[in-house]
GROMACS .gro file of C-alpha atoms in nm:
model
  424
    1UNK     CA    1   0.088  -4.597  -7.125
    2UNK     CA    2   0.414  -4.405  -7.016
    3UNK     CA    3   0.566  -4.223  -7.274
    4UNK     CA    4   0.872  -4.261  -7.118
    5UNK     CA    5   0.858  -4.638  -7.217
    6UNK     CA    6   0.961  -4.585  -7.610
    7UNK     CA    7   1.253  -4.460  -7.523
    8UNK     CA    8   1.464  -4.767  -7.461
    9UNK     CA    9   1.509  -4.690  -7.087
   10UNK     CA   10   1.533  -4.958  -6.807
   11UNK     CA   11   1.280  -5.045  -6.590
   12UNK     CA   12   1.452  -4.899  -6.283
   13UNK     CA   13   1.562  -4.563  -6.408
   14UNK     CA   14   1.144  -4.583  -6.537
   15UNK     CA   15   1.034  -4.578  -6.198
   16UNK     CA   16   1.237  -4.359  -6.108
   17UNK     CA   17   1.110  -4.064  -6.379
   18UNK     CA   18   0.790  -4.192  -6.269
   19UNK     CA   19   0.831  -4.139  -5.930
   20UNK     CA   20   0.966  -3.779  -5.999
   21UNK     CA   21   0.636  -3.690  -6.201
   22UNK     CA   22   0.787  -3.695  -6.539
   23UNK     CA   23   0.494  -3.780  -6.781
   24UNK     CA   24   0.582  -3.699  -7.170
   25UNK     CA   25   0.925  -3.681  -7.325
   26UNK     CA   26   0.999  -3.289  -7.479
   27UNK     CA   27   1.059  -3.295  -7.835
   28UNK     CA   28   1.425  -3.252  -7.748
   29UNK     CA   29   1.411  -3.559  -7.512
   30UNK     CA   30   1.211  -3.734  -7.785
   31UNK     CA   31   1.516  -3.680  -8.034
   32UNK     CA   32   1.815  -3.711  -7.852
   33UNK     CA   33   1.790  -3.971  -7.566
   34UNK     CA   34   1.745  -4.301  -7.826
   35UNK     CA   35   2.059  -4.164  -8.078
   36UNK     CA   36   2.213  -4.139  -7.692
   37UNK     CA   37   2.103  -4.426  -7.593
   38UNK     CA   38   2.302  -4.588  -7.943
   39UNK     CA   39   2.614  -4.459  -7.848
   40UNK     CA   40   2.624  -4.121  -8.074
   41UNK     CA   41   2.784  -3.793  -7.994
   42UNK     CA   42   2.503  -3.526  -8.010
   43UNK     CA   43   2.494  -3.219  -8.031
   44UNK     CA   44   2.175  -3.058  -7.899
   45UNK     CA   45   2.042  -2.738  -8.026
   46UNK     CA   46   1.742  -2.636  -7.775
   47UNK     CA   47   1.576  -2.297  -7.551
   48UNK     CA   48   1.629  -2.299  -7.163
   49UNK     CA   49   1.330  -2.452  -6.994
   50UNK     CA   50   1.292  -2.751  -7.277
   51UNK     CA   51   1.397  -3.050  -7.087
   52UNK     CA   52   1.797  -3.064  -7.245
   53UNK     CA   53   1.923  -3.198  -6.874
   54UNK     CA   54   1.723  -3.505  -6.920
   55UNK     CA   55   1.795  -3.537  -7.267
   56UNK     CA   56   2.110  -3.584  -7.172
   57UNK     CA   57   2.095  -3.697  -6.828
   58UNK     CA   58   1.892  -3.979  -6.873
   59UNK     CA   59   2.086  -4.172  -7.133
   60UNK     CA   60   2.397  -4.096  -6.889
   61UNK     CA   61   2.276  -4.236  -6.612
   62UNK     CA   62   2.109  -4.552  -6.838
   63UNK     CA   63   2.480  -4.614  -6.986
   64UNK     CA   64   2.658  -4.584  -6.664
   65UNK     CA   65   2.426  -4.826  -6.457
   66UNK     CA   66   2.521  -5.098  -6.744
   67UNK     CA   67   2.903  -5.084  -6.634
   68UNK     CA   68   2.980  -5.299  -6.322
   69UNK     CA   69   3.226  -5.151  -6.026
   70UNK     CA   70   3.270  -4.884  -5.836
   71UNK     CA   71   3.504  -4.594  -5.967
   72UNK     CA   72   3.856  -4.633  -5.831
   73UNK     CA   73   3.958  -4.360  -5.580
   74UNK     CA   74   3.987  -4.025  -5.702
   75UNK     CA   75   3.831  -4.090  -6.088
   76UNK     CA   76   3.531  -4.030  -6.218
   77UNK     CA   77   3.295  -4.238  -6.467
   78UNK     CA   78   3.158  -3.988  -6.632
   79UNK     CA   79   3.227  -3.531  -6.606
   80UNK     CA   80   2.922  -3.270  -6.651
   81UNK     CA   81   3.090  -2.988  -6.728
   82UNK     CA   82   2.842  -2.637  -6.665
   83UNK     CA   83   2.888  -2.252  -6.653
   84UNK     CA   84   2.771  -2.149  -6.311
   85UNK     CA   85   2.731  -2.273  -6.009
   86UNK     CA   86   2.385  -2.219  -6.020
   87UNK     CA   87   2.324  -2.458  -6.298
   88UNK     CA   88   2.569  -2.727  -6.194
   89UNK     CA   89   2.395  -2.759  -5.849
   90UNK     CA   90   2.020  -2.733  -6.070
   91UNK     CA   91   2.157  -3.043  -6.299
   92UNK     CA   92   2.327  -3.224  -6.012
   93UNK     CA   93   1.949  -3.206  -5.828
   94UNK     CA   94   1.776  -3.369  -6.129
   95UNK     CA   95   2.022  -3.634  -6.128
   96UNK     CA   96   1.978  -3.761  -5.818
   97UNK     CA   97   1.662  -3.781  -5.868
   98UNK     CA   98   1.723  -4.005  -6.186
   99UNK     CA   99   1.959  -4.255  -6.011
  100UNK     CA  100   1.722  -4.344  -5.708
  101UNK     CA  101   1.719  -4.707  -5.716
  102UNK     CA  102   2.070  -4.724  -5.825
  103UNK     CA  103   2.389  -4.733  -5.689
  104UNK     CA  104   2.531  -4.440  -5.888
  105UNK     CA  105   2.663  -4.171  -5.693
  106UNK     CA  106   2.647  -3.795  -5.807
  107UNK     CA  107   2.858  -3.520  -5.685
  108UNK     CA  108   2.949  -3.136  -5.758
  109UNK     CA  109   3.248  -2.938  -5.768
  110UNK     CA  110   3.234  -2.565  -5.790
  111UNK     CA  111   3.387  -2.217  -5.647
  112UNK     CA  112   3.280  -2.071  -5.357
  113UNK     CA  113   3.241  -2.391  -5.139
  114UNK     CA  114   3.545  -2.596  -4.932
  115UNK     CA  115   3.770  -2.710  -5.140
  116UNK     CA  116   3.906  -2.981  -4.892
  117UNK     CA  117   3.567  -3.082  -4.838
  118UNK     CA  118   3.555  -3.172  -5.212
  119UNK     CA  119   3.909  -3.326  -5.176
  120UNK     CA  120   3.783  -3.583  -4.971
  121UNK     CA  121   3.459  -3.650  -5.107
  122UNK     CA  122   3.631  -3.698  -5.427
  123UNK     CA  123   3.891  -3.947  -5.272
  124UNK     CA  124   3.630  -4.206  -5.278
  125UNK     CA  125   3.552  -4.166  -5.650
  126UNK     CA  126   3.271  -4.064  -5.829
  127UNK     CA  127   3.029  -4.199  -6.087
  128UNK     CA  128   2.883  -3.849  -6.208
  129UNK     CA  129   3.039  -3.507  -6.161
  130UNK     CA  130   2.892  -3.195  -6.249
  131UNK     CA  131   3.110  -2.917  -6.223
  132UNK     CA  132   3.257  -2.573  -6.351
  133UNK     CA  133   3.577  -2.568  -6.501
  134UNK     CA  134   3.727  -2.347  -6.276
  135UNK     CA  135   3.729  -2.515  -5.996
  136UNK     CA  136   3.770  -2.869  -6.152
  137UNK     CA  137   4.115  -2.758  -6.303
  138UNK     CA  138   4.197  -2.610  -5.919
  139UNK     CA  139   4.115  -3.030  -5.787
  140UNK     CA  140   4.325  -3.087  -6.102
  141UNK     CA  141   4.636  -2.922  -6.007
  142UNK     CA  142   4.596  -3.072  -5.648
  143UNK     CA  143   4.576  -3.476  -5.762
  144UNK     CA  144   4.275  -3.451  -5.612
  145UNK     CA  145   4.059  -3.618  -5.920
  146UNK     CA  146   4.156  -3.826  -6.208
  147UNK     CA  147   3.980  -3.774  -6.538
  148UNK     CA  148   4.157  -4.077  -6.720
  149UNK     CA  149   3.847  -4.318  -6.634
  150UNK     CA  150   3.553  -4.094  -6.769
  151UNK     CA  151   3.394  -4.217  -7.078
  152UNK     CA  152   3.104  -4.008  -7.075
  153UNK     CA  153   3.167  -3.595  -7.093
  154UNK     CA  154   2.880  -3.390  -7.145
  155UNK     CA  155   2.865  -2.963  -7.212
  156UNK     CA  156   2.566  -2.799  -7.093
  157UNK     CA  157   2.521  -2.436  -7.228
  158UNK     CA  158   2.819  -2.476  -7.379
  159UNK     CA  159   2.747  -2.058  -7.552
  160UNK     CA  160   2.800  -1.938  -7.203
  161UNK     CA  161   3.102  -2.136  -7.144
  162UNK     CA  162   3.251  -1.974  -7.482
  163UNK     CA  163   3.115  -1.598  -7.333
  164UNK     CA  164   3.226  -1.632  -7.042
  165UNK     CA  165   3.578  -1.753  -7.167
  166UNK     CA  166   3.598  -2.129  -7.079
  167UNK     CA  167   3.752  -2.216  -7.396
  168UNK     CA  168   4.108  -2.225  -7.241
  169UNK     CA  169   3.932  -2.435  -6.923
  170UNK     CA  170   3.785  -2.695  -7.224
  171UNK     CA  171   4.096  -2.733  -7.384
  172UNK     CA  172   4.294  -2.845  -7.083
  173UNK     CA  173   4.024  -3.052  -6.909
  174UNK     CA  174   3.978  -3.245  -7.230
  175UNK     CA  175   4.286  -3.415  -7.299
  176UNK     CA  176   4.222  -3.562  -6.970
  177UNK     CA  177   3.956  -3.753  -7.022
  178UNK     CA  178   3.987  -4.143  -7.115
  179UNK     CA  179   3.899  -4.234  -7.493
  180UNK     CA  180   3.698  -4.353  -7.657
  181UNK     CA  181   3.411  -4.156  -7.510
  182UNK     CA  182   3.097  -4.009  -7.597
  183UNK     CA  183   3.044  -3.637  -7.604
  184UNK     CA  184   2.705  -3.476  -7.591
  185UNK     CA  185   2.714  -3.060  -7.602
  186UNK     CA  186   2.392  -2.873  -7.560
  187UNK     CA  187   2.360  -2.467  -7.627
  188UNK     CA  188   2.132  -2.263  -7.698
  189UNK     CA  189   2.255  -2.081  -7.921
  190UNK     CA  190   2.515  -2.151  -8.242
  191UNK     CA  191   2.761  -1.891  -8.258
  192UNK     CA  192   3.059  -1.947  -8.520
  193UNK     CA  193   3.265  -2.075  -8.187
  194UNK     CA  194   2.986  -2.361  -8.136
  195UNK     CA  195   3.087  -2.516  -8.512
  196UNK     CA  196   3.469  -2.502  -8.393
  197UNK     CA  197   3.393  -2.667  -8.044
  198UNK     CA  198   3.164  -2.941  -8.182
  199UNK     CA  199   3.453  -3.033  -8.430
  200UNK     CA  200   3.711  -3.016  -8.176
  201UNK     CA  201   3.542  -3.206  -7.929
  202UNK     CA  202   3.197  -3.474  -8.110
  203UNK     CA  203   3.287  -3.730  -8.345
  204UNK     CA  204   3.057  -3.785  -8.619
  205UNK     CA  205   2.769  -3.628  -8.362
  206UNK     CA  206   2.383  -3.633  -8.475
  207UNK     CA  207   2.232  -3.283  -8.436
  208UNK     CA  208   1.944  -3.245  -8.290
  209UNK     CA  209   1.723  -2.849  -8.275
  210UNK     CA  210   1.381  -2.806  -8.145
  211UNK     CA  211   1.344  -2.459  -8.183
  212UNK     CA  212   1.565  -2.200  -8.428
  213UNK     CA  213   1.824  -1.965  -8.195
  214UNK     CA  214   1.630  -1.681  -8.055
  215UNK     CA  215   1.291  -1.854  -8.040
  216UNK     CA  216   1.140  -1.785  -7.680
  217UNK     CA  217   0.926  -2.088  -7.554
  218UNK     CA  218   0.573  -2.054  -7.726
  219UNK     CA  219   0.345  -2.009  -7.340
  220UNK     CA  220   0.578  -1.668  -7.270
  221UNK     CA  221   0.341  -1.389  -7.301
  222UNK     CA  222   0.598  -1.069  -7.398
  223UNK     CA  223   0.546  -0.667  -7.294
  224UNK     CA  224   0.762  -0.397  -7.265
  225UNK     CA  225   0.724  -0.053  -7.120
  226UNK     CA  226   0.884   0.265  -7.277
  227UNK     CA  227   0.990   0.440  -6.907
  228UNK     CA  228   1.268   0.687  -6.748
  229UNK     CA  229   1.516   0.535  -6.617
  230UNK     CA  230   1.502   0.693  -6.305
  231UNK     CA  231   1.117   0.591  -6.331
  232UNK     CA  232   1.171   0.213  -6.360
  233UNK     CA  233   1.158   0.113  -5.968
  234UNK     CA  234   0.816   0.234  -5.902
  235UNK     CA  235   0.710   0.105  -6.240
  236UNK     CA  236   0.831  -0.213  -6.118
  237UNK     CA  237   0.647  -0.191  -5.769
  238UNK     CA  238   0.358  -0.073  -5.925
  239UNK     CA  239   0.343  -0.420  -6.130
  240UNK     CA  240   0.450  -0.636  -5.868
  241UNK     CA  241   0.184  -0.546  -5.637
  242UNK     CA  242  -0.135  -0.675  -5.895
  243UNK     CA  243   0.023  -1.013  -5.824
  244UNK     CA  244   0.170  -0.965  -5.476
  245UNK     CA  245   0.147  -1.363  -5.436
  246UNK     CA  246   0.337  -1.526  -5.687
  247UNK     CA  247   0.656  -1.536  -5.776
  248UNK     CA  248   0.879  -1.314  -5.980
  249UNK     CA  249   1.236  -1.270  -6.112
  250UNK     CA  250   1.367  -0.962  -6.209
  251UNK     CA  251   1.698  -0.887  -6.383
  252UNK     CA  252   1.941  -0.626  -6.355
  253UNK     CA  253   2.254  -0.566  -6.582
  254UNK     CA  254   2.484  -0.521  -6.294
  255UNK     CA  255   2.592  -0.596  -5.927
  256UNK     CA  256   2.563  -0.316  -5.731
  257UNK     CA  257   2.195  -0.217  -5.928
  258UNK     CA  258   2.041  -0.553  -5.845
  259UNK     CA  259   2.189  -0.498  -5.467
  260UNK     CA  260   2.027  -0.140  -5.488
  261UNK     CA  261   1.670  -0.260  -5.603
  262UNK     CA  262   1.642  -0.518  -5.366
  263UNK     CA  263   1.735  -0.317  -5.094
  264UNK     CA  264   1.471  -0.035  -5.241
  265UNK     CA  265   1.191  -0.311  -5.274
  266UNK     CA  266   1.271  -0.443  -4.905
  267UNK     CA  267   1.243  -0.083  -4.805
  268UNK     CA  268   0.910  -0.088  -4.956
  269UNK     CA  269   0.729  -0.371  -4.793
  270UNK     CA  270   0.870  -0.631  -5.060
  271UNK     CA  271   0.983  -0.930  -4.968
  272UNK     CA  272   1.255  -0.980  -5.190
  273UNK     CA  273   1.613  -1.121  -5.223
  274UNK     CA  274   1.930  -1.086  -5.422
  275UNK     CA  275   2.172  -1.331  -5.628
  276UNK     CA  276   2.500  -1.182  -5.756
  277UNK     CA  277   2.870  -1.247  -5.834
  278UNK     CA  278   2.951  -1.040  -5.510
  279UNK     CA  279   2.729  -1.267  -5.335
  280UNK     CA  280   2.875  -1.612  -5.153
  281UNK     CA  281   2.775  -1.888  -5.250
  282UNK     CA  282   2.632  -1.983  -4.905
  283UNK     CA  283   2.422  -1.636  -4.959
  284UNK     CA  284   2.340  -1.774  -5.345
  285UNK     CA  285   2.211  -2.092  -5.246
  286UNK     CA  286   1.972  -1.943  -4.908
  287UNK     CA  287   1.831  -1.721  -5.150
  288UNK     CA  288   1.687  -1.962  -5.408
  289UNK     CA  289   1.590  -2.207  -5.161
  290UNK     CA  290   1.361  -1.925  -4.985
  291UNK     CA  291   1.254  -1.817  -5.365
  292UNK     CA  292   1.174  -2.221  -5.431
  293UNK     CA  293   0.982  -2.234  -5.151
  294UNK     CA  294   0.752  -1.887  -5.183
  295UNK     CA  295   0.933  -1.769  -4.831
  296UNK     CA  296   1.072  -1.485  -5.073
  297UNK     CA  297   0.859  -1.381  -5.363
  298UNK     CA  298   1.097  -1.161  -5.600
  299UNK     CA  299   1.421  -1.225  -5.658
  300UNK     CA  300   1.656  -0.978  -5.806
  301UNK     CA  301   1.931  -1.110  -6.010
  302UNK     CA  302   2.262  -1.073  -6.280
  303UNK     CA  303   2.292  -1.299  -6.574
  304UNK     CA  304   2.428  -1.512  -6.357
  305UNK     CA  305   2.152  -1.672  -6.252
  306UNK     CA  306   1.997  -1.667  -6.645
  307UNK     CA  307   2.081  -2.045  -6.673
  308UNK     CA  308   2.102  -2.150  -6.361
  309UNK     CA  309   1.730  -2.134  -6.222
  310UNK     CA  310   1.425  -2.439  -6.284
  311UNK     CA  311   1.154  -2.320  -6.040
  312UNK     CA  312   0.824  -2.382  -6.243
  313UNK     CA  313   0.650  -2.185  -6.024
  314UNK     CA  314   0.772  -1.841  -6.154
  315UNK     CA  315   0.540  -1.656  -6.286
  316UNK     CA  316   0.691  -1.319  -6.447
  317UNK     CA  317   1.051  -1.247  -6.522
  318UNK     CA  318   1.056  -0.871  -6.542
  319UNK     CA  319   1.403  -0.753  -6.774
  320UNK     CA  320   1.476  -0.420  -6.556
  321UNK     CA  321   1.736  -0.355  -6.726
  322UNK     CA  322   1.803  -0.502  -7.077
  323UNK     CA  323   2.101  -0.732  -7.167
  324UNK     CA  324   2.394  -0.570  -7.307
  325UNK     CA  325   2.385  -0.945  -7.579
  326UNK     CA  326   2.053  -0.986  -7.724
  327UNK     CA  327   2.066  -1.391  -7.677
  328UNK     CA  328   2.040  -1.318  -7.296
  329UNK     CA  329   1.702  -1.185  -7.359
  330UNK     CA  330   1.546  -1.557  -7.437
  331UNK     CA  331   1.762  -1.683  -7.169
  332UNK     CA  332   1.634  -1.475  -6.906
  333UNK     CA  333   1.237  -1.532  -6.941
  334UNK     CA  334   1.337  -1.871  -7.054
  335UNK     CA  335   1.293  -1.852  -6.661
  336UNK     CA  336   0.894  -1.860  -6.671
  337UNK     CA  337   0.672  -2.078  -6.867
  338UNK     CA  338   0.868  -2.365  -6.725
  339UNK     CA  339   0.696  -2.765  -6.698
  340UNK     CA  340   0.438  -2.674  -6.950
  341UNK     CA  341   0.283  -2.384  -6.742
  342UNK     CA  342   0.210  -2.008  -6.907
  343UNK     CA  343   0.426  -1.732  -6.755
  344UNK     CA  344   0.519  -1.352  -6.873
  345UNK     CA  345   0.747  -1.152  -6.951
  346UNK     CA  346   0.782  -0.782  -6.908
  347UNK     CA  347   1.080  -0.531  -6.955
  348UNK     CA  348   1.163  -0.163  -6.926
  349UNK     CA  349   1.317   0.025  -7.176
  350UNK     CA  350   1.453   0.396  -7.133
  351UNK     CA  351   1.602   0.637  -7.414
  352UNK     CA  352   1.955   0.466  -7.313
  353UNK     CA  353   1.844   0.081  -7.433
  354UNK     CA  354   1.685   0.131  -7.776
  355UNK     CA  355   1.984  -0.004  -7.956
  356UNK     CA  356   1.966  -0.319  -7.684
  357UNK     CA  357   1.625  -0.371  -7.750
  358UNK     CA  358   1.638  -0.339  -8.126
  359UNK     CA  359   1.883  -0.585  -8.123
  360UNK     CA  360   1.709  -0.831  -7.947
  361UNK     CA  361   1.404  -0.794  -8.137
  362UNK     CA  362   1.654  -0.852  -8.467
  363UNK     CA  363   1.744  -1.210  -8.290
  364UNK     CA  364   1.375  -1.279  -8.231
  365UNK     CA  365   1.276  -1.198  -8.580
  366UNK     CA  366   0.977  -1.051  -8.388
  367UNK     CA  367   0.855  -0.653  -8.230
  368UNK     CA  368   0.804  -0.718  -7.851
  369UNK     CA  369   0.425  -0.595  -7.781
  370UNK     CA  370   0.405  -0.214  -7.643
  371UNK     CA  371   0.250  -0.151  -7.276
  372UNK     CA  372   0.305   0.117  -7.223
  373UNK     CA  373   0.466   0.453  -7.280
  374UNK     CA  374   0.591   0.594  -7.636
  375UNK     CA  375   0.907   0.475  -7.800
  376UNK     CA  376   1.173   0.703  -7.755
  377UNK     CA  377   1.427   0.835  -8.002
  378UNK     CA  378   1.801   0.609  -7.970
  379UNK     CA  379   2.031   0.782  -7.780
  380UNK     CA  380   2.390   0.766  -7.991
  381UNK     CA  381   2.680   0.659  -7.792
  382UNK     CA  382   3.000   0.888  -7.847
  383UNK     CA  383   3.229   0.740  -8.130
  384UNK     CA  384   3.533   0.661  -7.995
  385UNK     CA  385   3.842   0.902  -8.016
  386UNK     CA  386   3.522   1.165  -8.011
  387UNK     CA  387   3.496   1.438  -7.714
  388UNK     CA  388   3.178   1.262  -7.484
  389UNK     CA  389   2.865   1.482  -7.336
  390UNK     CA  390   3.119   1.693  -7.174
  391UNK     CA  391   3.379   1.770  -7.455
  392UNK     CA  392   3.619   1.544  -7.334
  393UNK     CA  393   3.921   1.482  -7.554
  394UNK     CA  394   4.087   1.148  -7.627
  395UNK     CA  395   4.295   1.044  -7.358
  396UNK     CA  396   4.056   1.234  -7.085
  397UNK     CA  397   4.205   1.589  -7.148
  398UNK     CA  398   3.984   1.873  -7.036
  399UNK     CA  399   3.708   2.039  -7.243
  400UNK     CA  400   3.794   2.201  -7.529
  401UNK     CA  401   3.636   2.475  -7.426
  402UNK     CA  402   3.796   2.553  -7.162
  403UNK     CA  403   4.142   2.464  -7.210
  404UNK     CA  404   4.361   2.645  -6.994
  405UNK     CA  405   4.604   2.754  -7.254
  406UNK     CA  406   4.656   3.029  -7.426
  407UNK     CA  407   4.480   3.146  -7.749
  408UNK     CA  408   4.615   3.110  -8.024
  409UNK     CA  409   4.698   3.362  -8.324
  410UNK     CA  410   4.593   3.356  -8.673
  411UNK     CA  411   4.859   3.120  -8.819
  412UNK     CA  412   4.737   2.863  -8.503
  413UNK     CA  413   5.070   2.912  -8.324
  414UNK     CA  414   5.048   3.004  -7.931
  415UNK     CA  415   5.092   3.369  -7.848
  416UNK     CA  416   5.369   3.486  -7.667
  417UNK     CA  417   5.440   3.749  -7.428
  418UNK     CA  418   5.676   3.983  -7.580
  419UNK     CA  419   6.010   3.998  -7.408
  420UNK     CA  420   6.109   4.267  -7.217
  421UNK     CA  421   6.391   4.492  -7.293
  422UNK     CA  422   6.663   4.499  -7.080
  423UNK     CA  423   6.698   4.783  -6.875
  424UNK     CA  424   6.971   5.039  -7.005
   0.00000   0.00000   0.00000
């Protein structure tokens, strides 16, 4: 028997899960796609690499085959609204796949690509959009898309949208949209924020958690290595090369360093990519594709990709550096251990990250296992309005010792040269 069939699902959207490979529901999908299904709003407590975009794309698409017509020119039936682009194009890709057999159309909006192609593609109308609020409010200002129509709005990692400072985007795009509607936000995470959006935006939802915030996904096997940091590339190489065939993600805080170690692990042989904010999003896409399809074998990437990435595939997310917020931690090597497979997780940690990784161990409730290399002692940031390692004063004066004043006498007044008589 397919699992699939206690859900309440139709026949042809069955088929079409079937036809995908989908077997069992996820305990997330199991909760929230029959109180979907009913009409609730939901909100969805659940880890990356749980199944949330069919928990919530699957009653969409069920709901919106039910309502005869095409969308009128320039609306849309139902809006998807998603961090990065990364993610937006990821959900977009499993919803085709779940309207095959329908006549529902799905389309994306997001930065980085022509924005008069996406004029005119929107011109027709759309059943499903899935897009990033940036962008979206840009087709806004043009005319280019009408929100009026949409009974159906869904927030995917809607923590991300709140870090990354959406809130502003949410509160204009949502006035737009037609009511009554239904509402479904996922996170995964529930900062104070989350209660605040949820009553702004649900009515009367059902909540629905798999797994308390923090929890990594039970088939990630954790390590971290105590190293230098000037030490951490060939620790890295040294790793990568006892599994030189599968395929690995490795995360670095910032641009320019996860530009730098891909260019160092080309240099060594490595064939390896990069995804960044200073990347296009022509260059963005190429490299995932390649990474999808084992052509590239490590990818190097910021945060922004955290989210944004379902390749089952991946084997070991390796934290190079460690996240400045602790939730990014579960994020990240919520990467591996995808589709019911096993996967790892390894990180570095120099004197520098301590504090980082001690709080990301206090969001885990849980020590990550030691590899390798001794704990070191937590190097103390400089209070602020204190001199830094090089005695610098508040307001980036020079070091107090070495002022380039004069001394000064006992009572702490400046010395002055004595004046000179005047000549008789």
């Amino acid at each position: 028997m397919f699992d699939f069939d206690m859900l309440g699902l139709s026949p042809t959207l069955l088929k079409a899960i079937k036809d995908a490979g989908y077997d069992t529901p996820t305990p997330i999908q199991n909760q929230a796609i029959p109180l979907a299904l009913q009409g609730h709003d939901i909100m969805g407590l659940a880890q990356t690499g749980t199944g949330k975009t069919a928990a919530f794309g699957l009653p969409l698409v069920e709901h919106l085959m039910q309502i005869p017509g095409r969308p009128d020119p320039k609306t849309v039936k139902a809006l998807i609204l998603a961090p990065t682009r990364e993610l937006t194009n990821q959900i977009a890709e499993n919803l085709k796949t779940y309207v095959k057999g329908s006549k529902l159309r799905v389309g994306t909006v997001v930065g980085g690509q022509s924005i008069n192609t996406q004029i005119r593609f929107l011109a027709r109308g759309i059943d499903i959009l899935v897009a990033t609020p940036g962008r979206l409010i840009d087709l806004m200002d043009r005319g280019a898309v009408r929100l009026s129509s949409a009974q159906f709005l869904v927030l995917d990692e809607a923590d991300q949208m709140l870090d990354l400072g959406f809130i502003h985007a949410l509160r204009r795009i949502a006035p737009e949209l037609g009511s009554p509607r239904q509402t479904m936000l996922f996170s995964a995470t529930m900062p104070k924020q989350m209660e605040e959006l949820s009553s702004a935006y649900l009515t009367n939802p059902r909540k629905v958690q798999v797994s308390p915030p923090g929890k990594a996904a039970d088939k990630i096997t954790q390590s971290i290595f105590f190293v230098e940091k000037p030490r951490k590339p060939r620790k890295l190489m040294e790793l990568l090369r006892r599994h030189p065939d599968t395929l690995s993600l490795v995360f670095s805080r910032t641009k320019h360093g996860a530009e730098r170690l891909m260019k160092q692990l080309v240099a060594e042989g490595f064939d390896a990519a990069s995804i960044h904010g200073n990347k296009s999003q022509g260059q963005r896409d190429r490299a995932i594709k390649a990474f999808k399809t084992g052509q590239t074998k490590i990818l190097v990437a910021t945060d922004v990709a955290a989210r944004g990435i379902d390749i089952p595939d991946v084997r070991t997310v390796y934290n190079f550096d460690l996240p400045e917020v602790p939730d990014n931690y579960v994020h990240r090597i919520g990467r591996t251990a995808r589709a019911g497979k096993d996967g790892e997780a390894i990180a570095f940690c120099s004197a520098e990250e301590v504090g980082l990784l001690k709080q990301i161990e206090k969001v885990m409730k849980k020590s990550i296992p030691v590899a390798g290399g001794e704990r070191p002692e937590e190097v103390q940031a400089p209070k602020k309005g204190r001199g830094g390692p090089r005695g610098r004063r508040p307001g980036g004066g020079r070091p107090s010792g070495n002022t380039g004043q004069k001394p000064a006498n006992n009572n702490g007044n400046r010395r002055r040269k004595p004046r000179r008589k005047p000549a008789a």
